Amino acid sequence: MKIVFFAAKPYDSQSFSQLADQYPQLDLEFWETELSVKTAAYLTDTEAICAFVSSDVSAPVLETLHARGVHLVLMRCAGFNNVDLNAATRLGIRVMRVPGYSPEAVAEHAMALALAVSRRLHKAYIKVRENNFSLQGLLGVNFHGKTAGIVGTGKIGAAMARICQGFGMKVIAYDMYQNPDLPFVTYVDLDTLLAESDLISLHCPLMDETYHLINLDTIEKMKSGVILVNTSRGGLIKTDDLIAGIRENKFFGVGLDVYEEETQNVFENRENEILMHSTTARLLSFPNVIVTSHQGFFTDEALHAIATTTLNNAMAYLRGEKAGTELN
Ligand code: NAD
């Protein structure tokens, strides 16, 4: 079965090609171009395509895939808010994803962002490179003995909760389902979490109910001097309200791996010059804000796990089996 990869980056072809020998039934073809109605129209003899969280897997694109004989969409990511599942089901296209590849990769990045802003590492790095060894502007805060508030205690949130516990923090969480694997976590309502946390880390999915979860109202409820980290989805935070909060010195620091405009701007230009939307650029102008380019998942171990699960998904489809990673 031929699988065409859209928006394939060098690291995608590398991680998938390393495993190709183990899957002789699969013929992997890597296209650098993004998935669109126009590019999908070029597919020939292709039963499956592989897409990413930034891909346009909307109804018009799925119609074109269907017309070109594609029956399977393999998402090489966990998120699927960019896929029109109703259209896929209507057209008889199966969609599979990689639900959890390395929760620790994202959680460790969340803590890296938290530490970077808590100890002003981004400023220290620049200063020392300029031969400036003064401590001016570098005063940090401890995490030990403080309270971490985890919003969403699924796979990544649970990993972050364990990391925070390891730092000697009291860990509280907000989720509609209590994770039984986290006996050290105290579940509270969202208002309590906002009011009591010194570090707030977002790990819930982006849905109608969580869109702009962090806004003027919820920021108002936070402690002054809180550290906010978002490695989940940009739409969880209303950027203009966050900027207002930063201006009012509400935050000791903010670490963002995701931001509202990234789909249109950053991903399309990942390999080239990264073009920033003006709102994200405004965030970067604050000295206590760190932005990374959605790299939480980007570790060697995670890429290997993504490739393995995606190719196993393709094999399950070929064998007519349920893989447990189906979305429709
Ligand atoms: P998961 O499904 O295992 O966990 C999500 C948790 O959020 C669940 O426990 C769920 O009950 C909870 N939740 C749902 N609605 C909520 C709400 N309104 N309030 C509070 N909690 C709520 O997902 P995961 O694998 O832990 O991933 C979490 C998020 O991380 C994903 O949605 C994705 O957007 C993001 N992610 C980011 C990267 C990255 O590179 N930065 C990589 C992978 C995933």
mmCIF file of C-alpha atoms and ligand atoms in Angstrom:
data_model
loop_
_atom_site.group_PDB
_atom_site.id
_atom_site.type_symbol
_atom_site.label_atom_id
_atom_site.label_comp_id
_atom_site.label_asym_id
_atom_site.label_seq_id
_atom_site.Cartn_x
_atom_site.Cartn_y
_atom_site.Cartn_z
ATOM 1 C CA MET A 1 0.000 0.000 0.000
ATOM 2 C CA LYS A 2 1.362 3.389 -0.984
ATOM 3 C CA ILE A 3 1.224 6.049 1.720
ATOM 4 C CA VAL A 4 1.915 9.635 0.712
ATOM 5 C CA PHE A 5 3.164 11.854 3.539
ATOM 6 C CA PHE A 6 2.156 15.500 3.273
ATOM 7 C CA ALA A 7 4.219 18.336 4.758
ATOM 8 C CA ALA A 8 7.022 15.829 5.299
ATOM 9 C CA LYS A 9 10.025 17.388 7.002
ATOM 10 C CA PRO A 10 13.507 15.856 6.911
ATOM 11 C CA TYR A 11 13.013 14.515 10.445
ATOM 12 C CA ASP A 12 9.747 12.797 9.380
ATOM 13 C CA SER A 13 11.364 11.006 6.448
ATOM 14 C CA GLN A 14 14.265 10.034 8.690
ATOM 15 C CA SER A 15 12.201 8.612 11.566
ATOM 16 C CA PHE A 16 9.794 6.744 9.246
ATOM 17 C CA SER A 17 12.458 5.513 6.795
ATOM 18 C CA GLN A 18 14.452 4.024 9.694
ATOM 19 C CA LEU A 19 11.521 1.637 10.285
ATOM 20 C CA ALA A 20 10.553 1.030 6.644
ATOM 21 C CA ASP A 21 12.406 -2.305 6.368
ATOM 22 C CA GLN A 22 10.149 -3.753 9.055
ATOM 23 C CA TYR A 23 7.046 -2.909 6.968
ATOM 24 C CA PRO A 24 7.705 -4.289 3.452
ATOM 25 C CA GLN A 25 3.963 -4.109 2.632
ATOM 26 C CA LEU A 26 4.074 -0.306 2.914
ATOM 27 C CA ASP A 27 5.501 1.985 0.250
ATOM 28 C CA LEU A 28 6.277 5.350 1.858
ATOM 29 C CA GLU A 29 6.463 8.458 -0.317
ATOM 30 C CA PHE A 30 7.375 11.822 1.253
ATOM 31 C CA TRP A 31 5.974 15.041 -0.194
ATOM 32 C CA GLU A 32 7.161 18.359 1.219
ATOM 33 C CA THR A 33 4.010 20.140 0.112
ATOM 34 C CA GLU A 34 1.094 20.730 2.493
ATOM 35 C CA LEU A 35 -2.177 18.901 2.013
ATOM 36 C CA SER A 36 -4.759 20.940 0.117
ATOM 37 C CA VAL A 37 -7.445 20.450 -2.530
ATOM 38 C CA LYS A 38 -4.840 21.383 -5.124
ATOM 39 C CA THR A 39 -2.063 19.044 -3.929
ATOM 40 C CA ALA A 40 -4.418 16.123 -3.144
ATOM 41 C CA ALA A 41 -5.495 16.205 -6.790
ATOM 42 C CA TYR A 42 -1.987 15.013 -7.780
ATOM 43 C CA LEU A 43 -2.321 11.679 -5.928
ATOM 44 C CA THR A 44 -2.230 8.520 -8.034
ATOM 45 C CA ASP A 45 -2.494 4.852 -6.934
ATOM 46 C CA THR A 46 -2.587 6.009 -3.315
ATOM 47 C CA GLU A 47 -4.811 4.315 -0.762
ATOM 48 C CA ALA A 48 -3.514 6.160 2.298
ATOM 49 C CA ILE A 49 -2.117 9.559 3.141
ATOM 50 C CA CYS A 50 -0.308 10.692 6.250
ATOM 51 C CA ALA A 51 -1.045 14.169 7.601
ATOM 52 C CA PHE A 52 -0.095 16.333 10.578
ATOM 53 C CA VAL A 53 -1.924 18.511 13.081
ATOM 54 C CA SER A 54 -1.266 21.570 10.881
ATOM 55 C CA SER A 55 -2.734 19.929 7.749
ATOM 56 C CA ASP A 56 -6.001 21.008 6.178
ATOM 57 C CA VAL A 57 -8.135 17.868 6.441
ATOM 58 C CA SER A 58 -11.402 19.705 5.839
ATOM 59 C CA ALA A 59 -14.410 18.407 3.876
ATOM 60 C CA PRO A 60 -13.273 19.800 0.463
ATOM 61 C CA VAL A 61 -9.839 18.180 0.884
ATOM 62 C CA LEU A 62 -11.438 14.883 1.964
ATOM 63 C CA GLU A 63 -13.736 15.033 -1.108
ATOM 64 C CA THR A 64 -10.649 15.301 -3.318
ATOM 65 C CA LEU A 65 -8.882 12.478 -1.449
ATOM 66 C CA HIS A 66 -11.994 10.335 -1.908
ATOM 67 C CA ALA A 67 -12.091 11.126 -5.634
ATOM 68 C CA ARG A 68 -8.422 10.054 -5.893
ATOM 69 C CA GLY A 69 -9.176 6.691 -4.232
ATOM 70 C CA VAL A 70 -7.817 7.403 -0.728
ATOM 71 C CA HIS A 71 -9.498 5.321 1.992
ATOM 72 C CA LEU A 72 -7.245 5.998 4.964
ATOM 73 C CA VAL A 73 -5.928 9.151 6.632
ATOM 74 C CA LEU A 74 -3.114 8.509 9.094
ATOM 75 C CA MET A 75 -2.574 11.424 11.448
ATOM 76 C CA ARG A 76 1.015 11.372 12.717
ATOM 77 C CA CYS A 77 -0.027 13.333 15.829
ATOM 78 C CA ALA A 78 -2.460 13.217 18.730
ATOM 79 C CA GLY A 79 -4.545 16.305 17.886
ATOM 80 C CA PHE A 80 -7.263 16.057 15.254
ATOM 81 C CA ASN A 81 -9.263 19.292 15.556
ATOM 82 C CA ASN A 82 -8.226 19.984 11.935
ATOM 83 C CA VAL A 83 -10.002 16.855 10.616
ATOM 84 C CA ASP A 84 -13.648 16.958 9.505
ATOM 85 C CA LEU A 85 -14.551 13.553 10.925
ATOM 86 C CA ASN A 86 -18.177 13.722 9.792
ATOM 87 C CA ALA A 87 -17.080 14.278 6.198
ATOM 88 C CA ALA A 88 -14.508 11.471 6.461
ATOM 89 C CA THR A 89 -17.136 9.045 7.782
ATOM 90 C CA ARG A 90 -19.623 10.087 5.085
ATOM 91 C CA LEU A 91 -16.986 9.443 2.411
ATOM 92 C CA GLY A 92 -15.919 6.096 3.908
ATOM 93 C CA ILE A 93 -12.427 7.351 4.760
ATOM 94 C CA ARG A 94 -10.989 5.920 7.966
ATOM 95 C CA VAL A 95 -8.975 8.257 10.167
ATOM 96 C CA MET A 96 -6.405 7.024 12.682
ATOM 97 C CA ARG A 97 -4.044 8.910 14.932
ATOM 98 C CA VAL A 98 -1.264 8.499 17.489
ATOM 99 C CA PRO A 99 -3.049 9.135 20.788
ATOM 100 C CA GLY A 100 -0.046 9.156 23.084
ATOM 101 C CA TYR A 101 3.531 8.896 21.872
ATOM 102 C CA SER A 102 5.611 10.370 24.619
ATOM 103 C CA PRO A 103 3.661 12.322 27.210
ATOM 104 C CA GLU A 104 6.932 12.852 29.068
ATOM 105 C CA ALA A 105 8.385 14.692 26.060
ATOM 106 C CA VAL A 106 5.682 17.373 26.281
ATOM 107 C CA ALA A 107 5.609 17.444 30.095
ATOM 108 C CA GLU A 108 9.396 17.842 30.286
ATOM 109 C CA HIS A 109 9.147 20.727 27.823
ATOM 110 C CA ALA A 110 6.414 22.306 29.959
ATOM 111 C CA MET A 111 8.727 22.136 32.974
ATOM 112 C CA ALA A 112 11.617 23.437 30.860
ATOM 113 C CA LEU A 113 9.535 26.509 29.984
ATOM 114 C CA ALA A 114 8.485 26.922 33.627
ATOM 115 C CA LEU A 115 12.096 26.731 34.811
ATOM 116 C CA ALA A 116 13.364 29.007 32.068
ATOM 117 C CA VAL A 117 11.003 31.790 33.124
ATOM 118 C CA SER A 118 11.289 31.108 36.867
ATOM 119 C CA ARG A 119 15.103 31.418 36.718
ATOM 120 C CA ARG A 120 15.242 33.923 33.819
ATOM 121 C CA LEU A 121 17.435 31.513 31.840
ATOM 122 C CA HIS A 122 16.575 33.140 28.512
ATOM 123 C CA LYS A 123 17.928 36.462 29.802
ATOM 124 C CA ALA A 124 20.943 34.895 31.495
ATOM 125 C CA TYR A 125 21.911 33.104 28.282
ATOM 126 C CA ILE A 126 21.947 36.326 26.276
ATOM 127 C CA LYS A 127 23.696 38.364 29.006
ATOM 128 C CA VAL A 128 26.554 35.940 29.558
ATOM 129 C CA ARG A 129 27.130 35.630 25.807
ATOM 130 C CA GLU A 130 27.639 39.374 25.814
ATOM 131 C CA ASN A 131 30.187 39.035 28.605
ATOM 132 C CA ASN A 132 27.767 40.534 31.119
ATOM 133 C CA PHE A 133 27.965 38.505 34.346
ATOM 134 C CA SER A 134 25.818 40.853 36.429
ATOM 135 C CA LEU A 135 22.817 39.316 38.233
ATOM 136 C CA GLN A 136 20.683 42.368 37.538
ATOM 137 C CA GLY A 137 17.238 41.259 36.293
ATOM 138 C CA LEU A 138 17.858 37.570 36.972
ATOM 139 C CA LEU A 139 16.202 37.152 40.387
ATOM 140 C CA GLY A 140 14.190 33.948 40.316
ATOM 141 C CA VAL A 141 11.682 32.047 42.438
ATOM 142 C CA ASN A 142 11.806 28.501 43.900
ATOM 143 C CA PHE A 143 9.293 25.862 42.902
ATOM 144 C CA HIS A 144 10.014 23.770 46.012
ATOM 145 C CA GLY A 145 7.199 24.210 48.528
ATOM 146 C CA LYS A 146 4.988 26.042 46.015
ATOM 147 C CA THR A 147 1.691 24.903 44.474
ATOM 148 C CA ALA A 148 1.426 23.564 40.933
ATOM 149 C CA GLY A 149 -2.019 23.676 39.312
ATOM 150 C CA ILE A 150 -2.482 21.201 36.468
ATOM 151 C CA VAL A 151 -5.448 21.759 34.156
ATOM 152 C CA GLY A 152 -6.233 18.376 32.576
ATOM 153 C CA THR A 153 -4.647 15.287 34.116
ATOM 154 C CA GLY A 154 -4.621 12.968 31.106
ATOM 155 C CA LYS A 155 -1.380 11.470 29.840
ATOM 156 C CA ILE A 156 0.663 14.693 29.595
ATOM 157 C CA GLY A 157 -0.900 16.409 32.611
ATOM 158 C CA ALA A 158 -0.192 13.306 34.719
ATOM 159 C CA ALA A 159 3.461 13.324 33.602
ATOM 160 C CA MET A 160 3.679 17.021 34.488
ATOM 161 C CA ALA A 161 2.050 16.366 37.885
ATOM 162 C CA ARG A 162 4.735 13.726 38.639
ATOM 163 C CA ILE A 163 7.504 16.127 37.616
ATOM 164 C CA CYS A 164 6.067 18.859 39.857
ATOM 165 C CA GLN A 165 5.795 16.398 42.744
ATOM 166 C CA GLY A 166 9.456 15.554 42.185
ATOM 167 C CA PHE A 167 10.264 19.247 42.605
ATOM 168 C CA GLY A 168 8.675 19.170 46.056
ATOM 169 C CA MET A 169 5.574 21.058 44.989
ATOM 170 C CA LYS A 170 2.045 20.590 46.299
ATOM 171 C CA VAL A 171 0.086 19.454 43.229
ATOM 172 C CA ILE A 172 -3.557 20.391 42.701
ATOM 173 C CA ALA A 173 -5.537 19.738 39.535
ATOM 174 C CA TYR A 174 -8.734 20.500 37.700
ATOM 175 C CA ASP A 175 -10.305 17.849 35.459
ATOM 176 C CA MET A 176 -13.788 16.392 35.229
ATOM 177 C CA TYR A 177 -12.237 12.922 35.604
ATOM 178 C CA GLN A 178 -9.891 12.157 38.479
ATOM 179 C CA ASN A 179 -6.833 10.195 37.381
ATOM 180 C CA PRO A 180 -6.544 7.206 39.758
ATOM 181 C CA ASP A 181 -2.794 6.976 39.080
ATOM 182 C CA LEU A 182 -2.158 10.300 40.836
ATOM 183 C CA PRO A 183 -2.900 9.708 44.541
ATOM 184 C CA PHE A 184 -0.699 12.692 45.520
ATOM 185 C CA VAL A 185 -2.865 15.146 43.532
ATOM 186 C CA THR A 186 -5.716 17.067 45.144
ATOM 187 C CA TYR A 187 -8.555 17.769 42.729
ATOM 188 C CA VAL A 188 -10.178 21.180 43.078
ATOM 189 C CA ASP A 189 -12.527 23.342 41.018
ATOM 190 C CA LEU A 190 -11.056 25.679 38.423
ATOM 191 C CA ASP A 191 -11.510 28.832 40.539
ATOM 192 C CA THR A 192 -9.620 27.252 43.453
ATOM 193 C CA LEU A 193 -6.832 26.133 41.134
ATOM 194 C CA LEU A 194 -6.537 29.635 39.685
ATOM 195 C CA ALA A 195 -6.496 31.225 43.137
ATOM 196 C CA GLU A 196 -4.003 28.866 44.805
ATOM 197 C CA SER A 197 -1.449 27.963 42.122
ATOM 198 C CA ASP A 198 2.030 29.470 41.806
ATOM 199 C CA LEU A 199 2.534 27.545 38.564
ATOM 200 C CA ILE A 200 -0.389 26.832 36.227
ATOM 201 C CA SER A 201 0.216 24.360 33.411
ATOM 202 C CA LEU A 202 -2.439 23.708 30.751
ATOM 203 C CA HIS A 203 -2.884 20.134 29.512
ATOM 204 C CA CYS A 204 -6.559 19.882 28.537
ATOM 205 C CA PRO A 205 -7.641 19.579 24.887
ATOM 206 C CA LEU A 206 -8.984 22.496 22.863
ATOM 207 C CA MET A 207 -12.755 22.159 22.606
ATOM 208 C CA ASP A 208 -15.711 24.542 22.620
ATOM 209 C CA GLU A 209 -15.735 24.426 26.451
ATOM 210 C CA THR A 210 -12.003 25.110 26.787
ATOM 211 C CA TYR A 211 -11.651 27.746 24.033
ATOM 212 C CA HIS A 212 -10.224 30.892 25.673
ATOM 213 C CA LEU A 213 -10.240 29.197 29.093
ATOM 214 C CA ILE A 214 -7.593 31.733 30.068
ATOM 215 C CA ASN A 215 -9.161 35.171 29.643
ATOM 216 C CA LEU A 216 -9.514 38.452 31.557
ATOM 217 C CA ASP A 217 -11.916 36.845 34.024
ATOM 218 C CA THR A 218 -9.769 33.773 34.804
ATOM 219 C CA ILE A 219 -6.532 35.793 34.840
ATOM 220 C CA GLU A 220 -8.148 38.101 37.403
ATOM 221 C CA LYS A 221 -8.673 35.057 39.675
ATOM 222 C CA MET A 222 -4.982 34.046 39.551
ATOM 223 C CA LYS A 223 -2.396 34.896 42.202
ATOM 224 C CA SER A 224 -0.182 37.822 41.460
ATOM 225 C CA GLY A 225 3.243 36.557 40.396
ATOM 226 C CA VAL A 226 1.920 33.303 38.948
ATOM 227 C CA ILE A 227 3.791 31.421 36.216
ATOM 228 C CA LEU A 228 1.605 30.249 33.325
ATOM 229 C CA VAL A 229 2.684 27.540 30.891
ATOM 230 C CA ASN A 230 0.789 26.349 27.828
ATOM 231 C CA THR A 231 2.027 23.340 25.856
ATOM 232 C CA SER A 232 -1.468 22.190 24.884
ATOM 233 C CA ARG A 233 -3.218 24.340 22.263
ATOM 234 C CA GLY A 234 -3.000 28.068 21.571
ATOM 235 C CA GLY A 235 -6.765 28.559 21.569
ATOM 236 C CA LEU A 236 -6.906 27.801 25.306
ATOM 237 C CA ILE A 237 -5.601 31.316 25.929
ATOM 238 C CA LYS A 238 -7.137 34.566 24.682
ATOM 239 C CA THR A 239 -3.918 36.237 23.641
ATOM 240 C CA ASP A 240 -5.097 39.843 23.910
ATOM 241 C CA ASP A 241 -6.262 39.185 27.490
ATOM 242 C CA LEU A 242 -2.958 37.501 28.330
ATOM 243 C CA ILE A 243 -1.112 40.553 27.026
ATOM 244 C CA ALA A 244 -3.321 42.776 29.213
ATOM 245 C CA GLY A 245 -2.467 40.576 32.235
ATOM 246 C CA ILE A 246 1.261 40.695 31.452
ATOM 247 C CA ARG A 247 1.059 44.491 31.170
ATOM 248 C CA GLU A 248 -0.530 44.640 34.627
ATOM 249 C CA ASN A 249 2.400 42.576 36.005
ATOM 250 C CA LYS A 250 0.142 39.675 36.936
ATOM 251 C CA PHE A 251 2.665 37.073 35.822
ATOM 252 C CA PHE A 252 6.150 36.284 37.072
ATOM 253 C CA GLY A 253 6.562 34.580 33.747
ATOM 254 C CA VAL A 254 4.745 32.968 30.849
ATOM 255 C CA GLY A 255 6.003 30.026 28.779
ATOM 256 C CA LEU A 256 4.180 29.178 25.561
ATOM 257 C CA ASP A 257 4.867 26.330 23.186
ATOM 258 C CA VAL A 258 1.566 26.959 21.370
ATOM 259 C CA TYR A 259 -0.270 30.137 20.375
ATOM 260 C CA GLU A 260 -3.444 31.052 18.607
ATOM 261 C CA GLU A 261 -2.104 31.874 15.146
ATOM 262 C CA GLU A 262 0.356 29.050 14.710
ATOM 263 C CA THR A 263 -1.600 27.016 12.150
ATOM 264 C CA GLN A 264 -1.640 29.787 9.582
ATOM 265 C CA ASN A 265 1.834 31.081 10.167
ATOM 266 C CA VAL A 266 4.419 29.094 11.982
ATOM 267 C CA PHE A 267 3.873 25.582 10.681
ATOM 268 C CA GLU A 268 3.789 26.614 7.039
ATOM 269 C CA ASN A 269 7.176 28.206 7.449
ATOM 270 C CA ARG A 270 8.802 25.803 9.844
ATOM 271 C CA GLU A 271 11.726 25.011 7.586
ATOM 272 C CA ASN A 272 12.055 28.528 6.251
ATOM 273 C CA GLU A 273 12.037 31.855 7.962
ATOM 274 C CA ILE A 274 9.414 31.673 10.689
ATOM 275 C CA LEU A 275 6.800 34.324 10.120
ATOM 276 C CA MET A 276 5.051 35.449 13.238
ATOM 277 C CA HIS A 277 1.595 36.883 13.484
ATOM 278 C CA SER A 278 1.704 40.320 15.055
ATOM 279 C CA THR A 279 -0.023 39.154 18.267
ATOM 280 C CA THR A 280 2.593 36.493 18.895
ATOM 281 C CA ALA A 281 5.303 39.004 18.074
ATOM 282 C CA ARG A 282 3.818 41.325 20.703
ATOM 283 C CA LEU A 283 4.074 38.536 23.273
ATOM 284 C CA LEU A 284 7.755 38.182 22.453
ATOM 285 C CA SER A 285 8.367 41.806 23.310
ATOM 286 C CA PHE A 286 7.893 41.067 27.043
ATOM 287 C CA PRO A 287 11.061 40.069 28.915
ATOM 288 C CA ASN A 288 9.244 37.529 31.122
ATOM 289 C CA VAL A 289 7.698 35.611 28.215
ATOM 290 C CA ILE A 290 9.268 32.669 26.413
ATOM 291 C CA VAL A 291 7.796 31.294 23.216
ATOM 292 C CA THR A 292 8.899 28.058 21.547
ATOM 293 C CA SER A 293 7.656 26.794 18.202
ATOM 294 C CA HIS A 294 5.394 23.863 19.175
ATOM 295 C CA GLN A 295 8.359 21.636 19.905
ATOM 296 C CA GLY A 296 7.023 19.854 22.992
ATOM 297 C CA PHE A 297 6.648 16.588 21.076
ATOM 298 C CA PHE A 298 10.003 16.957 19.326
ATOM 299 C CA THR A 299 12.313 14.399 20.924
ATOM 300 C CA ASP A 300 14.043 11.429 19.381
ATOM 301 C CA GLU A 301 12.004 9.027 21.506
ATOM 302 C CA ALA A 302 8.694 10.676 20.583
ATOM 303 C CA LEU A 303 9.440 10.685 16.831
ATOM 304 C CA HIS A 304 10.285 6.978 16.981
ATOM 305 C CA ALA A 305 7.043 6.243 18.845
ATOM 306 C CA ILE A 306 5.003 8.339 16.358
ATOM 307 C CA ALA A 307 6.482 6.461 13.391
ATOM 308 C CA THR A 308 5.933 3.045 15.013
ATOM 309 C CA THR A 309 2.279 3.690 15.915
ATOM 310 C CA THR A 310 1.485 5.277 12.524
ATOM 311 C CA LEU A 311 2.923 2.328 10.588
ATOM 312 C CA ASN A 312 1.193 -0.153 12.927
ATOM 313 C CA ASN A 313 -2.055 1.738 12.248
ATOM 314 C CA ALA A 314 -1.509 1.251 8.512
ATOM 315 C CA MET A 315 -0.871 -2.462 9.049
ATOM 316 C CA ALA A 316 -4.024 -2.819 11.186
ATOM 317 C CA TYR A 317 -5.995 -1.194 8.353
ATOM 318 C CA LEU A 318 -4.450 -3.584 5.790
ATOM 319 C CA ARG A 319 -5.359 -6.582 7.954
ATOM 320 C CA GLY A 320 -8.897 -5.233 8.426
ATOM 321 C CA GLU A 321 -8.358 -4.973 12.181
ATOM 322 C CA LYS A 322 -9.409 -2.347 14.675
ATOM 323 C CA ALA A 323 -6.316 -0.615 16.017
ATOM 324 C CA GLY A 324 -7.854 1.259 18.935
ATOM 325 C CA THR A 325 -6.554 4.505 17.458
ATOM 326 C CA GLU A 326 -9.462 5.060 15.057
ATOM 327 C CA LEU A 327 -11.265 8.372 15.153
ATOM 328 C CA ASN A 328 -14.282 7.251 13.125
HETATM 329 P P1 NAD B 1 -5.431 13.293 27.218
HETATM 330 O O1 NAD B 1 -6.666 13.073 26.397
HETATM 331 O O2 NAD B 1 -4.681 12.111 27.735
HETATM 332 O O3 NAD B 1 -5.779 14.228 28.463
HETATM 333 C C1 NAD B 1 -6.584 15.352 28.384
HETATM 334 C C2 NAD B 1 -7.215 15.544 29.759
HETATM 335 O O4 NAD B 1 -7.930 16.777 29.740
HETATM 336 C C3 NAD B 1 -8.224 14.460 30.132
HETATM 337 O O5 NAD B 1 -7.957 13.962 31.428
HETATM 338 C C4 NAD B 1 -9.572 15.167 30.087
HETATM 339 O O6 NAD B 1 -10.526 14.654 31.008
HETATM 340 C C5 NAD B 1 -9.147 16.582 30.446
HETATM 341 N N1 NAD B 1 -10.123 17.600 30.096
HETATM 342 C C6 NAD B 1 -11.009 17.598 29.067
HETATM 343 N N2 NAD B 1 -11.753 18.709 29.107
HETATM 344 C C7 NAD B 1 -11.324 19.424 30.170
HETATM 345 C C8 NAD B 1 -11.721 20.659 30.740
HETATM 346 N N3 NAD B 1 -12.713 21.385 30.203
HETATM 347 N N4 NAD B 1 -11.064 21.086 31.845
HETATM 348 C C9 NAD B 1 -10.058 20.347 32.384
HETATM 349 N N5 NAD B 1 -9.665 19.166 31.891
HETATM 350 C C10 NAD B 1 -10.292 18.702 30.803
HETATM 351 O O7 NAD B 1 -4.489 14.209 26.307
HETATM 352 P P2 NAD B 1 -2.891 14.360 26.410
HETATM 353 O O8 NAD B 1 -2.242 13.315 25.564
HETATM 354 O O9 NAD B 1 -2.500 14.512 27.820
HETATM 355 O O10 NAD B 1 -2.697 15.737 25.629
HETATM 356 C C11 NAD B 1 -3.130 16.973 26.178
HETATM 357 C C12 NAD B 1 -3.017 18.051 25.133
HETATM 358 O O11 NAD B 1 -1.640 18.267 24.831
HETATM 359 C C13 NAD B 1 -3.626 17.635 23.779
HETATM 360 O O12 NAD B 1 -4.960 18.010 23.730
HETATM 361 C C14 NAD B 1 -2.809 18.394 22.781
HETATM 362 O O13 NAD B 1 -3.518 19.559 22.430
HETATM 363 C C15 NAD B 1 -1.527 18.789 23.520
HETATM 364 N N6 NAD B 1 -0.299 18.286 22.898
HETATM 365 C C16 NAD B 1 0.726 19.158 22.699
HETATM 366 C C17 NAD B 1 1.921 18.724 22.127
HETATM 367 C C18 NAD B 1 3.091 19.668 21.897
HETATM 368 O O14 NAD B 1 4.004 19.325 21.141
HETATM 369 N N7 NAD B 1 3.129 20.825 22.534
HETATM 370 C C19 NAD B 1 2.061 17.391 21.775
HETATM 371 C C20 NAD B 1 1.006 16.507 22.024
HETATM 372 C C21 NAD B 1 -0.188 16.965 22.574
#
